[in-house]
Amino acid sequence: MTSFDVMFYVIGALTLLSAVIMVFSKNIILNAIGLLFTFFGVAGIYVMLGADFIAATQLLIYVGGILVLLLFGVMLSQRITGLEMRTGTLQVVPAAIVCVGIAAILLRIILTTPWPQAKVAAPAPTTSKIGELFMTTYLIPFEIVSVLLLAALVGAAFLGRRDAR
Amino acid sequence: MMPVGLTHFLVLGAILFCLGLLAVITKRNAVTVLMGVELIINAANINFIAFARYLDKDLDGQMFGVFVIVIAAASAAVALAIVLNIYQRMRSVNLDEADSLAG
């Protein structure tokens, strides 16, 4: 067992454990904390896959942006002083059956498919190559996604106004 | 025990996906449902990056990963604005109570 394998199991266990806490906890703050550590774990997985730029982006955008946004949503939509911090669940048994079924199908497909065993190159810095691709091959998607992000943020700011009608 | 390879990362992604799906289906609170959606998006992204590492000689998978993160940010912003509007109108973010459009 190499140190790479040990790292994978440690980070994977951290990710899955915090995801389980996020899903099964009834306290909404605990949900958010679980999600935070899941995001950290996923960033670690990206590092193990040699995707340094994506890992940094994951930390900046998910941990720094989306999670703070979600916590704002929690704070603004819960009566903090009351007892409304708990979240209920609906239809747990059918949902569990569906999810376990989908998991079984996915795992069976993943484990039985003969994936090509290519020799993997050593991880190299990807940031400059990603920047180059953004300005050449992926120029049009890059511009489209920029406009989409602008439109979504303007729309969110409009919807979030107190007197939006 | 076989060395960690593509399969391990795909299994991790599949389990994360199913946990996110469970959160989306079962939670009553709209904000928690959004957290489940983010979990699903992360699981999909792990698959993209894993395939980029093990099957792809270029960086196409990582480019897709960047686009997925951007679109996840946009959708989270819009969805939370909608949730806050629902809260202002109904004083609750429980999805089973937001049924004024139900027949």
mmCIF file of C-alpha atoms in Angstrom:
data_model
loop_
_atom_site.group_PDB
_atom_site.id
_atom_site.type_symbol
_atom_site.label_atom_id
_atom_site.label_comp_id
_atom_site.label_asym_id
_atom_site.label_seq_id
_atom_site.Cartn_x
_atom_site.Cartn_y
_atom_site.Cartn_z
ATOM 1 C CA MET A 1 0.000 0.000 0.000
ATOM 2 C CA THR A 2 1.641 3.207 -1.113
ATOM 3 C CA SER A 3 1.265 6.566 0.583
ATOM 4 C CA PHE A 4 -0.975 7.620 -2.333
ATOM 5 C CA ASP A 5 -3.413 4.853 -1.419
ATOM 6 C CA VAL A 6 -3.347 5.780 2.269
ATOM 7 C CA MET A 7 -4.024 9.431 1.396
ATOM 8 C CA PHE A 8 -6.919 8.390 -0.825
ATOM 9 C CA TYR A 9 -8.563 6.347 1.901
ATOM 10 C CA VAL A 10 -8.077 9.079 4.515
ATOM 11 C CA ILE A 11 -9.472 11.841 2.305
ATOM 12 C CA GLY A 12 -12.226 9.629 0.958
ATOM 13 C CA ALA A 13 -13.289 8.649 4.482
ATOM 14 C CA LEU A 14 -13.328 12.315 5.525
ATOM 15 C CA THR A 15 -15.441 13.210 2.490
ATOM 16 C CA LEU A 16 -17.949 10.402 2.917
ATOM 17 C CA LEU A 17 -18.231 10.815 6.693
ATOM 18 C CA SER A 18 -18.998 14.522 6.430
ATOM 19 C CA ALA A 19 -21.410 13.870 3.554
ATOM 20 C CA VAL A 20 -23.225 11.352 5.755
ATOM 21 C CA ILE A 21 -23.384 13.930 8.555
ATOM 22 C CA MET A 22 -24.714 16.473 6.058
ATOM 23 C CA VAL A 23 -27.445 14.133 4.850
ATOM 24 C CA PHE A 24 -28.569 12.530 8.103
ATOM 25 C CA SER A 25 -28.222 15.369 10.613
ATOM 26 C CA LYS A 26 -31.411 17.120 11.640
ATOM 27 C CA ASN A 27 -29.693 20.347 12.675
ATOM 28 C CA ILE A 28 -29.359 22.716 9.725
ATOM 29 C CA ILE A 29 -26.138 24.277 11.018
ATOM 30 C CA LEU A 30 -24.654 20.787 11.324
ATOM 31 C CA ASN A 31 -25.789 20.158 7.730
ATOM 32 C CA ALA A 32 -23.812 23.205 6.613
ATOM 33 C CA ILE A 33 -20.710 22.205 8.605
ATOM 34 C CA GLY A 34 -20.858 18.701 7.123
ATOM 35 C CA LEU A 35 -21.095 20.213 3.650
ATOM 36 C CA LEU A 36 -18.066 22.410 4.427
ATOM 37 C CA PHE A 37 -15.883 19.391 5.234
ATOM 38 C CA THR A 38 -17.243 17.511 2.231
ATOM 39 C CA PHE A 39 -16.080 20.386 0.022
ATOM 40 C CA PHE A 40 -12.653 20.284 1.681
ATOM 41 C CA GLY A 41 -12.478 16.552 1.081
ATOM 42 C CA VAL A 42 -13.446 16.916 -2.562
ATOM 43 C CA ALA A 43 -10.727 19.556 -2.968
ATOM 44 C CA GLY A 44 -8.275 17.007 -1.554
ATOM 45 C CA ILE A 45 -9.517 14.436 -4.078
ATOM 46 C CA TYR A 46 -8.862 16.965 -6.868
ATOM 47 C CA VAL A 47 -5.323 17.439 -5.607
ATOM 48 C CA MET A 48 -4.821 13.667 -5.658
ATOM 49 C CA LEU A 49 -6.038 13.646 -9.259
ATOM 50 C CA GLY A 50 -3.405 16.215 -10.205
ATOM 51 C CA ALA A 51 -5.921 19.004 -10.804
ATOM 52 C CA ASP A 52 -4.326 21.818 -8.846
ATOM 53 C CA PHE A 53 -6.241 24.670 -10.477
ATOM 54 C CA ILE A 54 -9.609 22.960 -9.932
ATOM 55 C CA ALA A 55 -8.737 22.263 -6.306
ATOM 56 C CA ALA A 56 -7.947 25.928 -5.683
ATOM 57 C CA THR A 57 -11.124 26.955 -7.503
ATOM 58 C CA GLN A 58 -13.112 24.490 -5.407
ATOM 59 C CA LEU A 59 -11.801 26.044 -2.204
ATOM 60 C CA LEU A 60 -12.343 29.615 -3.387
ATOM 61 C CA ILE A 61 -15.792 29.212 -4.912
ATOM 62 C CA TYR A 62 -17.423 26.434 -2.907
ATOM 63 C CA VAL A 63 -15.968 27.008 0.544
ATOM 64 C CA GLY A 64 -15.591 30.763 0.191
ATOM 65 C CA GLY A 65 -18.650 31.516 -1.902
ATOM 66 C CA ILE A 66 -21.413 28.969 -2.134
ATOM 67 C CA LEU A 67 -21.203 27.795 1.466
ATOM 68 C CA VAL A 68 -21.295 31.349 2.795
ATOM 69 C CA LEU A 69 -24.290 31.955 0.527
ATOM 70 C CA LEU A 70 -26.014 28.859 1.905
ATOM 71 C CA LEU A 71 -25.313 29.963 5.475
ATOM 72 C CA PHE A 72 -26.821 33.358 4.663
ATOM 73 C CA GLY A 73 -29.847 31.479 3.375
ATOM 74 C CA VAL A 74 -30.044 29.560 6.642
ATOM 75 C CA MET A 75 -29.687 32.679 8.776
ATOM 76 C CA LEU A 76 -32.209 34.719 6.801
ATOM 77 C CA SER A 77 -34.840 32.000 6.548
ATOM 78 C CA GLN A 78 -34.834 30.526 10.055
ATOM 79 C CA ARG A 79 -36.168 31.964 13.253
ATOM 80 C CA ILE A 80 -32.880 31.755 15.095
ATOM 81 C CA THR A 81 -34.437 32.518 18.460
ATOM 82 C CA GLY A 82 -37.177 29.948 18.037
ATOM 83 C CA LEU A 83 -36.882 26.209 17.768
ATOM 84 C CA GLU A 84 -37.003 26.164 13.979
ATOM 85 C CA MET A 85 -33.374 25.102 13.477
ATOM 86 C CA ARG A 86 -34.397 21.497 12.936
ATOM 87 C CA THR A 87 -35.299 20.223 9.517
ATOM 88 C CA GLY A 88 -37.746 17.403 9.021
ATOM 89 C CA THR A 89 -37.608 14.656 6.475
ATOM 90 C CA LEU A 90 -40.219 13.275 4.114
ATOM 91 C CA GLN A 91 -40.723 9.849 2.565
ATOM 92 C CA VAL A 92 -37.544 8.422 4.016
ATOM 93 C CA VAL A 93 -38.220 4.747 3.280
ATOM 94 C CA PRO A 94 -39.085 5.019 -0.446
ATOM 95 C CA ALA A 95 -36.245 7.503 -0.947
ATOM 96 C CA ALA A 96 -33.781 5.151 0.734
ATOM 97 C CA ILE A 97 -34.949 2.274 -1.467
ATOM 98 C CA VAL A 98 -34.528 4.391 -4.622
ATOM 99 C CA CYS A 99 -31.096 5.667 -3.593
ATOM 100 C CA VAL A 100 -29.766 2.258 -2.597
ATOM 101 C CA GLY A 101 -31.064 0.847 -5.889
ATOM 102 C CA ILE A 102 -29.350 3.579 -7.909
ATOM 103 C CA ALA A 103 -26.164 3.096 -5.898
ATOM 104 C CA ALA A 104 -26.245 -0.648 -6.574
ATOM 105 C CA ILE A 105 -26.696 -0.101 -10.319
ATOM 106 C CA LEU A 106 -23.918 2.525 -10.473
ATOM 107 C CA LEU A 107 -21.474 0.434 -8.449
ATOM 108 C CA ARG A 108 -22.207 -2.655 -10.531
ATOM 109 C CA ILE A 109 -21.575 -0.726 -13.760
ATOM 110 C CA ILE A 110 -18.385 0.855 -12.412
ATOM 111 C CA LEU A 111 -16.985 -2.404 -11.068
ATOM 112 C CA THR A 112 -17.771 -4.544 -14.113
ATOM 113 C CA THR A 113 -16.678 -2.146 -16.858
ATOM 114 C CA PRO A 114 -13.155 -2.934 -18.105
ATOM 115 C CA TRP A 115 -11.665 0.563 -17.915
ATOM 116 C CA PRO A 116 -8.585 1.040 -20.068
ATOM 117 C CA GLN A 117 -5.484 0.812 -17.891
ATOM 118 C CA ALA A 118 -3.381 3.549 -19.404
ATOM 119 C CA LYS A 119 -0.111 4.496 -17.810
ATOM 120 C CA VAL A 120 -0.763 7.739 -15.992
ATOM 121 C CA ALA A 121 1.673 10.577 -16.481
ATOM 122 C CA ALA A 122 3.141 12.322 -13.477
ATOM 123 C CA PRO A 123 1.044 15.287 -12.360
ATOM 124 C CA ALA A 124 2.160 18.559 -13.902
ATOM 125 C CA PRO A 125 0.995 22.131 -13.234
ATOM 126 C CA THR A 126 -2.226 22.704 -15.164
ATOM 127 C CA THR A 127 -3.005 26.366 -14.613
ATOM 128 C CA SER A 128 -1.151 27.810 -17.585
ATOM 129 C CA LYS A 129 -2.539 25.136 -19.898
ATOM 130 C CA ILE A 130 -6.085 25.788 -18.667
ATOM 131 C CA GLY A 131 -5.603 29.515 -19.261
ATOM 132 C CA GLU A 132 -4.349 28.821 -22.754
ATOM 133 C CA LEU A 133 -7.316 26.563 -23.521
ATOM 134 C CA PHE A 134 -9.741 29.215 -22.256
ATOM 135 C CA MET A 135 -8.345 31.677 -24.761
ATOM 136 C CA THR A 136 -8.177 29.252 -27.704
ATOM 137 C CA THR A 137 -10.297 26.099 -27.922
ATOM 138 C CA TYR A 138 -12.832 27.049 -25.262
ATOM 139 C CA LEU A 139 -13.139 30.758 -26.091
ATOM 140 C CA ILE A 140 -16.837 30.642 -27.059
ATOM 141 C CA PRO A 141 -17.987 28.551 -24.067
ATOM 142 C CA PHE A 142 -15.921 30.838 -21.836
ATOM 143 C CA GLU A 143 -17.700 33.948 -23.143
ATOM 144 C CA ILE A 144 -21.114 32.292 -22.956
ATOM 145 C CA VAL A 145 -20.579 31.170 -19.394
ATOM 146 C CA SER A 146 -19.390 34.672 -18.475
ATOM 147 C CA VAL A 147 -22.628 36.168 -19.789
ATOM 148 C CA LEU A 148 -24.621 33.429 -18.027
ATOM 149 C CA LEU A 149 -22.913 34.202 -14.732
ATOM 150 C CA LEU A 150 -23.558 37.930 -15.136
ATOM 151 C CA ALA A 151 -27.220 37.349 -15.968
ATOM 152 C CA ALA A 152 -27.660 34.924 -13.068
ATOM 153 C CA LEU A 153 -26.079 37.294 -10.551
ATOM 154 C CA VAL A 154 -28.101 40.287 -11.775
ATOM 155 C CA GLY A 155 -31.223 38.129 -11.602
ATOM 156 C CA ALA A 156 -30.356 36.937 -8.106
ATOM 157 C CA ALA A 157 -29.766 40.492 -6.926
ATOM 158 C CA PHE A 158 -33.106 41.533 -8.431
ATOM 159 C CA LEU A 159 -35.010 38.615 -6.886
ATOM 160 C CA GLY A 160 -33.321 39.141 -3.543
ATOM 161 C CA ARG A 161 -34.558 42.705 -3.153
ATOM 162 C CA ARG A 162 -36.959 43.192 -0.322
ATOM 163 C CA ASP A 163 -39.659 44.739 -2.525
ATOM 164 C CA ALA A 164 -39.261 42.494 -5.584
ATOM 165 C CA ARG A 165 -42.658 42.146 -7.179
ATOM 166 C CA MET B 1 -6.246 -4.968 -2.227
ATOM 167 C CA MET B 2 -5.814 -3.366 -5.615
ATOM 168 C CA PRO B 3 -3.951 -0.063 -5.918
ATOM 169 C CA VAL B 4 -6.036 3.084 -6.038
ATOM 170 C CA GLY B 5 -7.079 3.819 -9.593
ATOM 171 C CA LEU B 6 -9.930 5.173 -11.666
ATOM 172 C CA THR B 7 -12.436 2.729 -10.155
ATOM 173 C CA HIS B 8 -11.885 4.000 -6.619
ATOM 174 C CA PHE B 9 -12.603 7.587 -7.596
ATOM 175 C CA LEU B 10 -15.688 6.572 -9.568
ATOM 176 C CA VAL B 11 -17.030 4.602 -6.594
ATOM 177 C CA LEU B 12 -16.473 7.607 -4.324
ATOM 178 C CA GLY B 13 -18.334 9.799 -6.817
ATOM 179 C CA ALA B 14 -21.222 7.331 -7.062
ATOM 180 C CA ILE B 15 -21.654 7.151 -3.278
ATOM 181 C CA LEU B 16 -21.540 10.944 -2.969
ATOM 182 C CA PHE B 17 -24.128 11.210 -5.736
ATOM 183 C CA CYS B 18 -26.516 8.851 -3.958
ATOM 184 C CA LEU B 19 -26.096 10.686 -0.643
ATOM 185 C CA GLY B 20 -26.897 13.960 -2.400
ATOM 186 C CA LEU B 21 -29.920 12.387 -4.064
ATOM 187 C CA LEU B 22 -31.137 11.167 -0.677
ATOM 188 C CA ALA B 23 -30.835 14.696 0.731
ATOM 189 C CA VAL B 24 -32.695 16.184 -2.238
ATOM 190 C CA ILE B 25 -35.577 13.730 -1.946
ATOM 191 C CA THR B 26 -36.042 13.572 1.799
ATOM 192 C CA LYS B 27 -35.297 17.014 3.222
ATOM 193 C CA ARG B 28 -38.164 19.399 3.904
ATOM 194 C CA ASN B 29 -36.057 22.546 4.189
ATOM 195 C CA ALA B 30 -35.358 24.174 0.811
ATOM 196 C CA VAL B 31 -31.853 25.294 1.827
ATOM 197 C CA THR B 32 -30.909 21.725 2.750
ATOM 198 C CA VAL B 33 -32.238 20.515 -0.595
ATOM 199 C CA LEU B 34 -29.895 23.026 -2.252
ATOM 200 C CA MET B 35 -27.028 21.561 -0.214
ATOM 201 C CA GLY B 36 -27.946 18.160 -1.641
ATOM 202 C CA VAL B 37 -27.846 19.599 -5.150
ATOM 203 C CA GLU B 38 -24.350 20.932 -4.487
ATOM 204 C CA LEU B 39 -23.313 17.468 -3.303
ATOM 205 C CA ILE B 40 -24.600 15.923 -6.537
ATOM 206 C CA ILE B 41 -22.734 18.514 -8.614
ATOM 207 C CA ASN B 42 -19.522 17.761 -6.706
ATOM 208 C CA ALA B 43 -19.950 14.035 -7.311
ATOM 209 C CA ALA B 44 -20.325 14.644 -11.048
ATOM 210 C CA ASN B 45 -17.260 16.862 -10.997
ATOM 211 C CA ILE B 46 -15.153 14.169 -9.305
ATOM 212 C CA ASN B 47 -16.046 11.879 -12.201
ATOM 213 C CA PHE B 48 -15.030 14.517 -14.768
ATOM 214 C CA ILE B 49 -11.659 15.112 -13.133
ATOM 215 C CA ALA B 50 -11.020 11.388 -12.598
ATOM 216 C CA PHE B 51 -11.683 10.630 -16.251
ATOM 217 C CA ALA B 52 -9.499 13.563 -17.240
ATOM 218 C CA ARG B 53 -6.679 12.092 -15.153
ATOM 219 C CA TYR B 54 -6.925 8.469 -16.180
ATOM 220 C CA LEU B 55 -8.404 8.346 -19.698
ATOM 221 C CA ASP B 56 -7.793 11.712 -21.324
ATOM 222 C CA LYS B 57 -4.455 12.958 -22.512
ATOM 223 C CA ASP B 58 -5.650 16.572 -22.796
ATOM 224 C CA LEU B 59 -7.278 18.769 -20.202
ATOM 225 C CA ASP B 60 -10.832 18.621 -21.576
ATOM 226 C CA GLY B 61 -12.214 17.008 -18.421
ATOM 227 C CA GLN B 62 -10.699 19.703 -16.232
ATOM 228 C CA MET B 63 -12.151 22.408 -18.489
ATOM 229 C CA PHE B 64 -15.574 20.841 -18.017
ATOM 230 C CA GLY B 65 -14.916 20.854 -14.280
ATOM 231 C CA VAL B 66 -14.327 24.608 -14.316
ATOM 232 C CA PHE B 67 -17.548 25.211 -16.266
ATOM 233 C CA VAL B 68 -19.496 22.978 -13.872
ATOM 234 C CA ILE B 69 -18.242 24.982 -10.880
ATOM 235 C CA VAL B 70 -19.214 28.294 -12.533
ATOM 236 C CA ILE B 71 -22.710 27.085 -13.373
ATOM 237 C CA ALA B 72 -23.141 25.635 -9.874
ATOM 238 C CA ALA B 73 -22.314 29.058 -8.434
ATOM 239 C CA ALA B 74 -24.848 30.757 -10.716
ATOM 240 C CA SER B 75 -27.585 28.268 -9.890
ATOM 241 C CA ALA B 76 -26.935 28.501 -6.154
ATOM 242 C CA ALA B 77 -27.249 32.289 -6.243
ATOM 243 C CA VAL B 78 -30.533 32.239 -8.173
ATOM 244 C CA ALA B 79 -32.008 29.385 -6.140
ATOM 245 C CA LEU B 80 -31.222 31.090 -2.831
ATOM 246 C CA ALA B 81 -32.827 34.318 -4.044
ATOM 247 C CA ILE B 82 -35.950 32.315 -4.882
ATOM 248 C CA VAL B 83 -35.872 30.610 -1.468
ATOM 249 C CA LEU B 84 -35.643 33.986 0.277
ATOM 250 C CA ASN B 85 -38.621 35.233 -1.733
ATOM 251 C CA ILE B 86 -40.624 32.173 -0.721
ATOM 252 C CA TYR B 87 -39.681 32.840 2.882
ATOM 253 C CA GLN B 88 -40.808 36.465 2.678
ATOM 254 C CA ARG B 89 -44.190 35.441 1.318
ATOM 255 C CA MET B 90 -44.946 32.331 3.335
ATOM 256 C CA ARG B 91 -42.738 32.778 6.441
ATOM 257 C CA SER B 92 -41.451 29.249 5.902
ATOM 258 C CA VAL B 93 -38.995 27.482 3.629
ATOM 259 C CA ASN B 94 -40.499 24.024 3.998
ATOM 260 C CA LEU B 95 -41.118 22.671 0.549
ATOM 261 C CA ASP B 96 -44.255 20.732 1.471
ATOM 262 C CA GLU B 97 -45.880 23.967 2.666
ATOM 263 C CA ALA B 98 -45.150 25.852 -0.574
ATOM 264 C CA ASP B 99 -48.100 24.204 -2.316
ATOM 265 C CA SER B 100 -50.190 27.156 -3.478
ATOM 266 C CA LEU B 101 -49.715 26.020 -7.097
ATOM 267 C CA ALA B 102 -50.804 22.446 -6.316
ATOM 268 C CA GLY B 103 -54.110 21.427 -7.812
#
